[in-house]
Tab-separated table of C-alpha atoms in Angstrom:
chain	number	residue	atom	x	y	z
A	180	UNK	CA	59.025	-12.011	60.993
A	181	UNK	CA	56.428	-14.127	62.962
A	182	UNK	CA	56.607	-17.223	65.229
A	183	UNK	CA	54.770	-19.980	64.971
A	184	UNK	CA	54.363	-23.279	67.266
A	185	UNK	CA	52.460	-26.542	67.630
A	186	UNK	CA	52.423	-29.148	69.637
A	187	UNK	CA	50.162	-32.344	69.282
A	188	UNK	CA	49.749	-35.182	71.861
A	189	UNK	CA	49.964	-38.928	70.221
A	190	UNK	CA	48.305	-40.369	73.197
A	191	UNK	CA	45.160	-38.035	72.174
A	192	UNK	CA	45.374	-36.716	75.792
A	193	UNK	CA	44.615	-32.601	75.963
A	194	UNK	CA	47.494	-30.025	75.354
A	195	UNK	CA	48.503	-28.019	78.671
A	196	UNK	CA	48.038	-24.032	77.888
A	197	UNK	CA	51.110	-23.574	79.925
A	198	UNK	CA	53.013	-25.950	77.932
A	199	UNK	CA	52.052	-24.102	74.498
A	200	UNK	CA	52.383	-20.976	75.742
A	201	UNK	CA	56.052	-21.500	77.380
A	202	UNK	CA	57.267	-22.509	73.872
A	203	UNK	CA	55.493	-20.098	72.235
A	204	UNK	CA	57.147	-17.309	74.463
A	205	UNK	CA	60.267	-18.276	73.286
A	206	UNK	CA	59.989	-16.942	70.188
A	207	UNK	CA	58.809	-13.630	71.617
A	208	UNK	CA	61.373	-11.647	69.696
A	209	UNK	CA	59.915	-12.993	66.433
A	210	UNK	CA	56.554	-11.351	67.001
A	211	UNK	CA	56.526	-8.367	69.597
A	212	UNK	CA	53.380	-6.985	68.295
A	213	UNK	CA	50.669	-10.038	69.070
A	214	UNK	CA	50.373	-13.399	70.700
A	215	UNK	CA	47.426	-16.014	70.228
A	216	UNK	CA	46.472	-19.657	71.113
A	217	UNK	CA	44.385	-22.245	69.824
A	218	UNK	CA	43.760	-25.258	71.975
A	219	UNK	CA	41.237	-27.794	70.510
A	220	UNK	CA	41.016	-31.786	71.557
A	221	UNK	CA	44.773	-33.216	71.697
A	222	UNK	CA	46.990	-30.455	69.853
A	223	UNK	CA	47.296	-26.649	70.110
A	224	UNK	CA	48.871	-23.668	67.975
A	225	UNK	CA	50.400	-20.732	69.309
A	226	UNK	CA	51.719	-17.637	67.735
A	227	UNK	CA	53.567	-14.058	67.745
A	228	UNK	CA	53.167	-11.454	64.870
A	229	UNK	CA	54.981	-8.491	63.909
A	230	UNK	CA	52.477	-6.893	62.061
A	231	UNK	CA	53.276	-6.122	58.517
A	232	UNK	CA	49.758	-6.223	56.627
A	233	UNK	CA	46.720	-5.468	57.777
A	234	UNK	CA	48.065	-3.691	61.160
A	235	UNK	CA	44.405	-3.939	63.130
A	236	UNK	CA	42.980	-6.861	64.791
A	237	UNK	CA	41.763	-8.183	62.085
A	238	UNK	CA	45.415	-9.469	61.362
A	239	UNK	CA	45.473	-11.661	64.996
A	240	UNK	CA	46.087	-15.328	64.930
A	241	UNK	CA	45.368	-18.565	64.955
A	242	UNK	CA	42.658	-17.022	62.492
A	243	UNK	CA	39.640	-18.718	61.081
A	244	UNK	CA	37.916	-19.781	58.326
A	245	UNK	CA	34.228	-20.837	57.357
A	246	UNK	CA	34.184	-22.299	60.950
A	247	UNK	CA	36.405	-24.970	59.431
A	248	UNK	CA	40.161	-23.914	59.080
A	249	UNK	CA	42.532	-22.700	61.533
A	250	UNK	CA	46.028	-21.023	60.467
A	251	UNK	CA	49.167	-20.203	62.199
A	252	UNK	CA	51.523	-18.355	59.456
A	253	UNK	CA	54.615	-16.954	59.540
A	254	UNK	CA	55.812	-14.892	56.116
A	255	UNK	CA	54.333	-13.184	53.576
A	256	UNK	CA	52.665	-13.926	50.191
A	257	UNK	CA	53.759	-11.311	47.979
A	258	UNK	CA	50.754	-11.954	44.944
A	259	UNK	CA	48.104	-12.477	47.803
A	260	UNK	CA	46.330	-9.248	46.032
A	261	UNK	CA	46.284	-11.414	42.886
A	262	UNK	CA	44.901	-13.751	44.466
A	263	UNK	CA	41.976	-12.294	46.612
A	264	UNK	CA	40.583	-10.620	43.296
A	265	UNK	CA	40.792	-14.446	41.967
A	266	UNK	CA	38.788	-15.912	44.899
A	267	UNK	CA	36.569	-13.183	44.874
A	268	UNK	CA	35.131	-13.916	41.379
A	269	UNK	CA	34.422	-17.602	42.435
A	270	UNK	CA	32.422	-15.987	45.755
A	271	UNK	CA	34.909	-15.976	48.430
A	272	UNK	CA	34.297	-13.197	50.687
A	273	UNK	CA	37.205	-11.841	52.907
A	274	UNK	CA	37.100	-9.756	56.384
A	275	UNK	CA	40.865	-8.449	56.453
A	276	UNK	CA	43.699	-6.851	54.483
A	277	UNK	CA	45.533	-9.560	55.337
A	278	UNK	CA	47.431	-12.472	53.005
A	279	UNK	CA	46.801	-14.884	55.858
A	280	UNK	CA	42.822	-14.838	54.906
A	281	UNK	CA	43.950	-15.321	51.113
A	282	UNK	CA	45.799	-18.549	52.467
A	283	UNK	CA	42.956	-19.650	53.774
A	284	UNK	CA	40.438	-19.033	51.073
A	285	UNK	CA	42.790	-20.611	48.623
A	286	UNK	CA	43.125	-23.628	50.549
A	287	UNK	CA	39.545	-24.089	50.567
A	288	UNK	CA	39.729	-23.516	46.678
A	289	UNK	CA	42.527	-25.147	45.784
A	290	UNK	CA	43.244	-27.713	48.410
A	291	UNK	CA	46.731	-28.687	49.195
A	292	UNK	CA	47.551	-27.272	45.648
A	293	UNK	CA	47.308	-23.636	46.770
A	294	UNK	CA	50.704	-23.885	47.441
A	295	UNK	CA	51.910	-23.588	43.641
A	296	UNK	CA	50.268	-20.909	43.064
A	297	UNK	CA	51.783	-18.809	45.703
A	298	UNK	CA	54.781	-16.163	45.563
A	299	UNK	CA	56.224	-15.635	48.314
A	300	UNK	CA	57.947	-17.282	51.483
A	301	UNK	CA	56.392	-19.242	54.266
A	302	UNK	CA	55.770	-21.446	57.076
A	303	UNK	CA	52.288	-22.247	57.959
A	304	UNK	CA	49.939	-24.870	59.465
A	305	UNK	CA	46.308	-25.112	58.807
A	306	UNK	CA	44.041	-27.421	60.806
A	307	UNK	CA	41.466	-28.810	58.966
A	308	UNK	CA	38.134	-29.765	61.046
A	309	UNK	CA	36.325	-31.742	58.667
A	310	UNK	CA	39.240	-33.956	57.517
A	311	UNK	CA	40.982	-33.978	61.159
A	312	UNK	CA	44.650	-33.250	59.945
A	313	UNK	CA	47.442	-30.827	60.232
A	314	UNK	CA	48.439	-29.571	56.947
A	315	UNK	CA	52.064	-27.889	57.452
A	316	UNK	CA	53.563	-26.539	54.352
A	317	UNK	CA	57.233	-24.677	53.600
A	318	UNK	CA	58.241	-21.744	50.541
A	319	UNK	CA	60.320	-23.227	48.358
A	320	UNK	CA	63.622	-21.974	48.671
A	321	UNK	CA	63.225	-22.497	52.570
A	322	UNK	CA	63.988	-18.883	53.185
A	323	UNK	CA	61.023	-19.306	56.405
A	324	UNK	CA	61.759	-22.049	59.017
A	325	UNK	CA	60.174	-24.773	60.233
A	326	UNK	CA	61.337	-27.384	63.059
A	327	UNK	CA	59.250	-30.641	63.819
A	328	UNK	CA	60.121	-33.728	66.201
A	329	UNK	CA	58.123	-36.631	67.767
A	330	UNK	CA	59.570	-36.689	71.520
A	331	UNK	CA	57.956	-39.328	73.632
A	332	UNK	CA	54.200	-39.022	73.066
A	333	UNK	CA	54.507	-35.167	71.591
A	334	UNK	CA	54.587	-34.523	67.739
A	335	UNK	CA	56.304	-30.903	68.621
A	336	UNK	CA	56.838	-28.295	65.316
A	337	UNK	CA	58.046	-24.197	65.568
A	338	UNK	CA	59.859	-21.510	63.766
A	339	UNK	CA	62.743	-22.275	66.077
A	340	UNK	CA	65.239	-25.446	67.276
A	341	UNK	CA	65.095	-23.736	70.696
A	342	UNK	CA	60.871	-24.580	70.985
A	343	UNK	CA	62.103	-28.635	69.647
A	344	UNK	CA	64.374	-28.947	71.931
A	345	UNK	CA	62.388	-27.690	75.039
A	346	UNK	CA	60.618	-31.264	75.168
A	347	UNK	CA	63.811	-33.691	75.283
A	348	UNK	CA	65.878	-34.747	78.090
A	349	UNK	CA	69.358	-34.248	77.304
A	350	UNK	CA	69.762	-31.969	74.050
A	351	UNK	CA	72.738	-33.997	71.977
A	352	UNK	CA	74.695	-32.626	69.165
A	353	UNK	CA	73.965	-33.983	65.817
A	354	UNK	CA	77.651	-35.464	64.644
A	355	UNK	CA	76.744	-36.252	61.027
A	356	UNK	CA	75.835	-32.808	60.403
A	357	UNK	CA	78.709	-31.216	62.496
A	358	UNK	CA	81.345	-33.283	60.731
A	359	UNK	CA	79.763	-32.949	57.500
A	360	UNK	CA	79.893	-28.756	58.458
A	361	UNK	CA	83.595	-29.115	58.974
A	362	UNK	CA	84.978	-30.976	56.829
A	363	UNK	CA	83.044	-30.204	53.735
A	364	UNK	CA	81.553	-26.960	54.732
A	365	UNK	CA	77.890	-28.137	53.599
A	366	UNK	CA	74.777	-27.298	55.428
A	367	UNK	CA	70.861	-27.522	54.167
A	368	UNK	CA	71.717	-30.874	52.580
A	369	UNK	CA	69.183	-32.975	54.360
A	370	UNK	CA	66.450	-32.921	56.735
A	371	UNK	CA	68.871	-33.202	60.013
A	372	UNK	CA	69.639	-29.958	61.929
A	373	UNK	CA	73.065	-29.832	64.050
A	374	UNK	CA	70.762	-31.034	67.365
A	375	UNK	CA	70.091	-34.986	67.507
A	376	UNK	CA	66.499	-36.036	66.613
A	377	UNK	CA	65.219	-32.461	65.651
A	378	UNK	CA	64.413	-32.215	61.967
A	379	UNK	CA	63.428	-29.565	59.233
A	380	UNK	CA	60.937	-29.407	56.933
A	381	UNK	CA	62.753	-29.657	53.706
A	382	UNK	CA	61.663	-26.339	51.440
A	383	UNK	CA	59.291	-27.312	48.799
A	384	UNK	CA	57.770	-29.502	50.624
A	385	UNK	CA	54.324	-29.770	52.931
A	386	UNK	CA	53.692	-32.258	55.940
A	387	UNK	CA	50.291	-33.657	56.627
A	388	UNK	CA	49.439	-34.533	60.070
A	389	UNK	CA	46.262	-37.184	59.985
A	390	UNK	CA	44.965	-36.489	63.803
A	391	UNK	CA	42.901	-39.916	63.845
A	392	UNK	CA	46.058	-42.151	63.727
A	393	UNK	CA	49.106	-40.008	64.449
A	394	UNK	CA	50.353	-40.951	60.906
A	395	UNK	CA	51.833	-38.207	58.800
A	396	UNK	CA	53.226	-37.908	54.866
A	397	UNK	CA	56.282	-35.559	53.618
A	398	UNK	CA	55.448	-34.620	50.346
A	399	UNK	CA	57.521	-32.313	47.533
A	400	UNK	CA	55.295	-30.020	45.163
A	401	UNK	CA	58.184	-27.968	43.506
A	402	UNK	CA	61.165	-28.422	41.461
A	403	UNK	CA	62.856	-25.936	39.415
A	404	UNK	CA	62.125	-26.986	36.327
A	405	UNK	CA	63.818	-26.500	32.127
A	406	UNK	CA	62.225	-23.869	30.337
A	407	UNK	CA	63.214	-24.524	26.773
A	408	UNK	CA	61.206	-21.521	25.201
A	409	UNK	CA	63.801	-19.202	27.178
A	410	UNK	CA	66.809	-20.608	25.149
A	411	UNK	CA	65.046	-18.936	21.986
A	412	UNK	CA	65.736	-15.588	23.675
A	413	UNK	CA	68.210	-13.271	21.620
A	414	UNK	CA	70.752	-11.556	24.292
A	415	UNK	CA	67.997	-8.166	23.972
A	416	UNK	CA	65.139	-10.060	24.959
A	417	UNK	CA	66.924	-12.147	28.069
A	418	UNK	CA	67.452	-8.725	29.296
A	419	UNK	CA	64.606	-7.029	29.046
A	420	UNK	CA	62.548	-10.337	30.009
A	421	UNK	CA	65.288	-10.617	33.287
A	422	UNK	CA	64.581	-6.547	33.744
A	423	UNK	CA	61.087	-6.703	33.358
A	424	UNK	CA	60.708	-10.163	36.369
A	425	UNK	CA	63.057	-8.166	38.519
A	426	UNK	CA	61.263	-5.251	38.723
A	427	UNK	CA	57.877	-7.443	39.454
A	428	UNK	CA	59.784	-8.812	41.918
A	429	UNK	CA	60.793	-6.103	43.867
A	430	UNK	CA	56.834	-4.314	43.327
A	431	UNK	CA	55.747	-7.513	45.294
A	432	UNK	CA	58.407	-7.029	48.230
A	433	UNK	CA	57.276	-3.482	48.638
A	434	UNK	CA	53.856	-4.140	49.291
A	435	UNK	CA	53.318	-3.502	53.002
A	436	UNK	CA	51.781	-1.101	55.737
A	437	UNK	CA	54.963	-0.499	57.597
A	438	UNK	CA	58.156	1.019	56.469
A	439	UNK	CA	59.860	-0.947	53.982
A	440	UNK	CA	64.038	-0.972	53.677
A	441	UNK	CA	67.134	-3.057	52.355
A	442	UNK	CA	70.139	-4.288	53.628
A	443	UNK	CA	72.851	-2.683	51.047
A	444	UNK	CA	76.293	-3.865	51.037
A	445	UNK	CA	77.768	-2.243	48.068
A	446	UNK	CA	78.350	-5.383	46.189
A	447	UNK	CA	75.972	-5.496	42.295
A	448	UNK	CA	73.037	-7.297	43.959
A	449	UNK	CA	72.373	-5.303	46.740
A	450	UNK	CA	72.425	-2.332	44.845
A	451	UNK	CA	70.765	-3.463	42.059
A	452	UNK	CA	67.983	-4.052	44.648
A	453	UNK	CA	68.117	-0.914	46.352
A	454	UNK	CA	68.100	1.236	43.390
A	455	UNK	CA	65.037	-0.313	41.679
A	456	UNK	CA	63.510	-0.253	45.140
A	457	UNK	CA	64.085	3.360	45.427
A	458	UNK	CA	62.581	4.220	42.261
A	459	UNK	CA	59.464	2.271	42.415
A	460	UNK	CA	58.791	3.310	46.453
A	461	UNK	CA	59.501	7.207	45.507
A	462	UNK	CA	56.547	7.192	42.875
A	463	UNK	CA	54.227	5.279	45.830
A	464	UNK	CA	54.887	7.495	48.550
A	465	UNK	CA	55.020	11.319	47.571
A	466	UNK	CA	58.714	11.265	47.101
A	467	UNK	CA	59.827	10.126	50.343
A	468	UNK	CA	63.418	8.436	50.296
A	469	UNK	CA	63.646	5.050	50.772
A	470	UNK	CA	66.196	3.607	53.584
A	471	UNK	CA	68.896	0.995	53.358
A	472	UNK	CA	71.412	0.163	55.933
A	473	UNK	CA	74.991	-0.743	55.032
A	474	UNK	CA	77.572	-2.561	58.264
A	475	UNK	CA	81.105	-0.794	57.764
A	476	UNK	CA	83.528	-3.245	58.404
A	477	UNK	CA	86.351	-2.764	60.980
A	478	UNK	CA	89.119	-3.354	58.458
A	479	UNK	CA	90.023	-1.117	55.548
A	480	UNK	CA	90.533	-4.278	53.130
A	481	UNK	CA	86.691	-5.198	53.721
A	482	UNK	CA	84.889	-2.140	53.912
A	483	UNK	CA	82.802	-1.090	51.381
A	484	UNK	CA	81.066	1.592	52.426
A	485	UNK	CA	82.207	3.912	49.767
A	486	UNK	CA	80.201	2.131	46.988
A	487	UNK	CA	77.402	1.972	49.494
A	488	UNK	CA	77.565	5.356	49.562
A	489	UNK	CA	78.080	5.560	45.954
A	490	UNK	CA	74.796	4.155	45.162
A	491	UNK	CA	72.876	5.808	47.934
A	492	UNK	CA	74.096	9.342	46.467
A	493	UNK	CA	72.834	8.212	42.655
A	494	UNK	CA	70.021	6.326	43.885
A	495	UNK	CA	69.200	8.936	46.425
A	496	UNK	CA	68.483	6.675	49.245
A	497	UNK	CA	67.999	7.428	52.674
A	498	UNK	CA	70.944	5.245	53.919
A	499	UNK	CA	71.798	4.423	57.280
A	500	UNK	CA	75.221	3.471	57.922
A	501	UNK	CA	76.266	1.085	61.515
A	502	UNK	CA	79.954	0.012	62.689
A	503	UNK	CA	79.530	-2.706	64.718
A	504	UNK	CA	82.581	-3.121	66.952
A	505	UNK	CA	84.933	-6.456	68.391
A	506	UNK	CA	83.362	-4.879	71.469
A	507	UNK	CA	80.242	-5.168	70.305
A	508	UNK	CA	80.806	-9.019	68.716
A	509	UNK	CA	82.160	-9.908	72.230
A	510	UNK	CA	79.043	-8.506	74.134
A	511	UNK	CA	76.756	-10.154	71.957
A	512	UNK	CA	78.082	-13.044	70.516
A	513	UNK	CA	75.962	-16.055	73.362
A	514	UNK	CA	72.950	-14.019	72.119
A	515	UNK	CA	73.624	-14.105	68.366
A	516	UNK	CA	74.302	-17.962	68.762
A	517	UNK	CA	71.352	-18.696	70.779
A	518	UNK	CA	68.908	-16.704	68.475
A	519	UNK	CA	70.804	-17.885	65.119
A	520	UNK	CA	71.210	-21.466	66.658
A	521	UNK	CA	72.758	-23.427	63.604
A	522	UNK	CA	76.147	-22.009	61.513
């Protein structure tokens, strides 16, 4: 998962450590495996992993680059491998396993551009030393977070509202977006969260920070765009094509140095997942099973645990099955709202 934080002070006095640090800690449970800092003039980055690539210390951040760039990431790039065999034929050189040092390199390459050409999902910031800017940048279906707000003289950004909101005085509910949650149901609509003056950046789009005059630009670099050559397709060749990207697709997701599992609920998209997943990660690793986990529901009308089970049995998955409780809802319902923070 990963946490990432930053806070940058407008009237170009230094960041406190302790101030960086206490907002960074609250997104211990996003990263119990590592913690880092970077403090540098008037703005600092902090960080948590949980370790996915790359497990040894090569992996900590903020991490460095050709004594220029400084990252704090959150995510993963699934093509990074791509990539680093890419950079490595225009003379990049690279000291970790790690997608974070492909970031990097392909910012240096590519500039601000990289961004297209990755797969994957993410929320980053990369501090620049030669131009003196922030360059903050979200995947594209939004699917990492990424919370920013200028509080008195603080430009504050994290993974979570709960760092944002740490800074302001009184902590207000945004009304727009709660009435426009209950009476229409929509969410992810705009750039306003459910708390007053605390914002998202949009997915698709990057931020740039300019550290000389506390200006910064919101920028888009992706829209989903027509592709007319796939209306040629006969009915065969959408299927095989849709087969063929799905199977990529999951082959990218696998790629890791920790156990890798699925959520499966029974339903055709889960276990179309799972079952592809299984295949692929039982010719990879000597025929070991690979795990899903499926909730049971409470209530006979909901529960689908039987097709769960269904698949697991044909798919031969190593499937865990939980049955959460209303006991267990009740106990731990203040902690799934403050971790979850928005509907």
């Amino acid at each position: 998962m990963c946490g990432i934080s930053g806070i940058i002070n407008i009237d170009f006095q230094e960041v406190k450590k302790s101030e960086i640090k206490k907002i960074t800690d609250l997104i211990r449970h996003r990263g119990p495996n590592d913690k880092g800092y970077f403090l540098k003039n008037n703005f600092a980055f902090g960080f948590r992993r949980l370790s996915i690539l790359d497990l040894s210390i090569d992996g900590h951040q903020p991490m460095h680059y050709l004594d220029r760039y400084t990252i704090i990431f959150n995510g993963e790039i699934y093509n990074y491998i791509e990539l680093k065999n890419e950079l490595l034929k225009n003379n990049y050189e690279f000291k970790s396993g790690t997608d974070t040092e492909v970031i990097l390199a392909s910012y240096d390459f590519w500039g601000k551009k990289c961004v297209e050409k990755f797969n994957g999902m993410w929320a980053f910031a990369i501090h620049d030393k030669v131009k003196n800017e922030i360059f903050l940048s979200r995947d594209r279906f939004g699917i990492k977070p990424l919370y920013y707000s200028k509080i008195g003289n603080k430009f504050v950004f994290g993974s979570e509202i709960k760092q944002i909101i740490e800074f302001q005085e009184k902590v207000l509910v945004n009304k727009k977006v709660l009435i426009d949650f209950i009476v229409t149901s929509f969410e992810e609509h705009t750039e306003e969260t459910f708390f007053q003056d605390v914002k998202k950046l949009k997915q698709s789009h990057n931020l740039t920070y300019d550290l000389k005059t506390n200006n910064y630009s919101i920028s888009k670099y992706y829209s989903i765009s027509h592709h007319r050559e796939i209306e040629k397709l006969s009915e065969r060749e959408s299927i095989d094509k849709f087969h063929s990207e799905l199977k990529r697709s999951i082959d990218y997701r696998l790629r890791s140095d920790v156990t890798v599992g699925s959520c499966l609920s029974g339903g055709l998209d889960s276990s179309t997942v799972a079952s592809i997943a299984s295949s692929r990660y039982m010719k990879e690793s000597s025929n070991k099973k690979f795990t899903a986990i499926h909730a049971k529901s409470t209530e006979k009308d909901s529960d689908e645990s039987y097709y769960a089970s269904k698949v697991s049995e044909i798919s031969n998955l190593d499937l865990i099955i939980v049955k959460p409780s209303i006991e267990d809802f009740k106990s731990h319902i203040d902690e799934v709202a403050y971790t979850q923070e928005e509907p």
